[in-house]
Amino acid sequence: MQVISSYGVCCTIHQFNNPTLLSTKQAEFIKHGHSRNWLFQNKGSSLVHKPVRFNCARIAASNFGNVDELQSDYPDNYEEEDIQVTTAIQIKNLTEEIKHMLSSMGDGRSSVSPYDTAWVSFIRDTNINGSSERPLFPSCLKWIEDNQLPDGSWGEELVFCIYDRLLNTLACVVALTLWNTSLRKRNKGVMFIKENLSKLETGEVENMTCGFEFVFPALLEKAQKLDIDIPYDVPVLMEIYARREAKFTSHTSYCRIPKDVIHTIPTTVLFSLEGLRDLDWQRLLKLQMQDGSFLTSPASTAIAFMETNDQKCLGFLQNVVEKCNGGVPHSYPVDMQARLWAIDRLQRLGISYYFAEEFKQLLDHVSRYWNEEIGIFGGRNSNFCDVDDTCMAIRLLRLHGFDVSPDVLNKFKDGDQFFCLRGELNKSPTAMYNLYRCSQALFPGEKILEEAKNFTYNFLQQCLANNQSSDKWVIAKDIPGEMQYALEFPWYASLPRVESRLYIEQYGGADDIWIGKTLYRWYEKCNFQHFGISKKYLLVSYFLAAASTFEVEKSRERLAWAKSRIICKMITSYFNEEATDWTTRNSLLMELKGFHDMSKNSNKTKEMVLNNLRQFLHQLSKATYEDLGREIHHQLHNAWETWLMSLREEKNTCQEEAELLVQTIYLSAGHMKHDEILFDAEYNSLSILTNKICRMLNELQNDKISADQWCSRTTGSSKATDIELDMQALVNLVFGNYSSNVNQDIKQIFFAVAKTFYYTTHITEEVINFHISKVLFQQV
């Protein structure tokens, strides 16, 4: 929280946990570049400040400025936790704002389309007497008058796309001319069109708006009838006319769709009816959606109403104009798309854990309107669906415990290829990218997802190689970067925090101090270098934990994960280097259990191993009890003793390490593991499969098969194939049955641990170093 004092300087408020300070706020003033220390006291609802001595230790007060200037009533070793109220309040406010947006999403929100708003404004009010005419929806015309951009155009202000600007501007100029209003703005719009028409020659085809070569000429014809002064015979326009006429006169299709099909089943053409001609409107009315629209398009529905006077069309238009206050979007409703993309974006930004309750409500809505026969569209109850929304729904519903089949994707398959919309001329890279992401969440035996995965992988590789990743549906900062990441780091190897950190840049903090105060100090104290454990291994261990369990409140689980990995490394290194027989390994286990050393071969190294392990288990048990009031000492010891027994009997030192990590993380979170779970068939399947996967991944890493070979599927390695099949089976166990006896939290931990093993096997050391730098050290 920031406060501006009467001196006109800015301060940041901090609060200490000391009970004697609960009614005060500590603050730092920055004045003329120098820190000054003040005490703020509550006085009613306001804060009054005065310079005072700090009522805390100098070591704590040093957070506020020059320690030499500070007075303290406490000794230097008095430690207080300093909570940054600024950050806490900002996070809370932003979280509440997002929660409100999610819970009040309704029909979804999208930006106003000047083009669609203009088409709705064309409708005449036929219920008035006399010779004067007026628009049926004057609020649409008013929106056009109020929203011209400074350069005279209408359209997306933040991104200049020539197709978008010219189409929107021409539509708005026609509307103003039709109703003979705002002459100055109309003329300014005409001037923009004249000055920018030539830019169509160099516009990227991938960014051409939907149906442009049909709807733009249709608007030009309207403009010509109204005598709007535009050059109608320039070469670039003649080329557009020619392309349109070629499709109109081919007697076979509009956009590769036979004319008879257009009137028979829902197709993409329903979104651009205003650009077509020679349509049988009575037949087309049978293809209306339940809400009266044509494929949720206000413009298409507007022309349908003008041609048929259909009251269901009118009802849709009245509803959308009222809901949107005159400025209508290009589609309405977009409730399905809005919910799915909101969840996806928040997950990829790494903050979804704030919104678990809201996510459930959003996905309940999507599930309610999910159609297992045809999929979904951007708006509910659509009789026409697309692969983009459908595959996003499959992936998110599946990963949140909903039973959904991917077989519907067969509807978007033609031969050996997949498409977003039937009849499309060019495939959308972003739609194929989302299909690729969906295909990776497959269960064993799901052939359609295997086919989608292979097709989209090759399609996206080709897009990137040919620099053809621009998209007709969306203009984003770094679509190629998103695709490249997805191809290089398959879902099994994509750690959440790495993906979030890079995704922030694609859309568009920690430092070494925190780690230095905890893990590094612990590293030195435990003398891990004696066991060949480097600081780099320490850093990677913390990174894997932090990149997988990154929520603010899960610091204890992160440290438990990182430290467990290091302790395991210490013990296995000791066994490999020091203890080569069963008796010596048994000795370590017996001493941990509290029995006397039966081998009588105790040495300093073994004592070091035992002390480090005991201290770790004691400190973790103590911290969990102090923080959560949960006593995990007995169960934690049992988990580690069970692992040591497996090491005593097995030469493979990776045996059951994954399950040990899972149990330690789970217990450190305060979850109590019931003994019966060890005999549960599903739990046993989870643990056996995860241990097997992680063991094989370690073996594969030792085989030195490169990530490129693995990705290209040319290894011929039966081990790599077995791992992929086992990962599919693990996905099924984790996400395929939310009604099982096994707690979903522990299932998710099994999967998260398996992903870290997959990640370290799949990713090169150079890339891991890059990810560590991005996630742990670079400010966001």
PDB file of C-alpha atoms in Angstrom, residues 42 112 300 400 465 614:
ATOM      1  CA  ASN A  42      -3.748   4.567  12.985  1.00  0.00           C
ATOM      2  CA  VAL A 112     -16.952  -4.314 -30.071  1.00  0.00           C
ATOM      3  CA  SER A 300     -25.092 -12.227 -40.733  1.00  0.00           C
ATOM      4  CA  HIS A 400     -10.245 -31.258 -14.143  1.00  0.00           C
ATOM      5  CA  ALA A 465      10.162 -23.793 -40.790  1.00  0.00           C
ATOM      6  CA  ARG A 614      17.511 -37.709  11.035  1.00  0.00           C
TER       7      ARG A 614
END
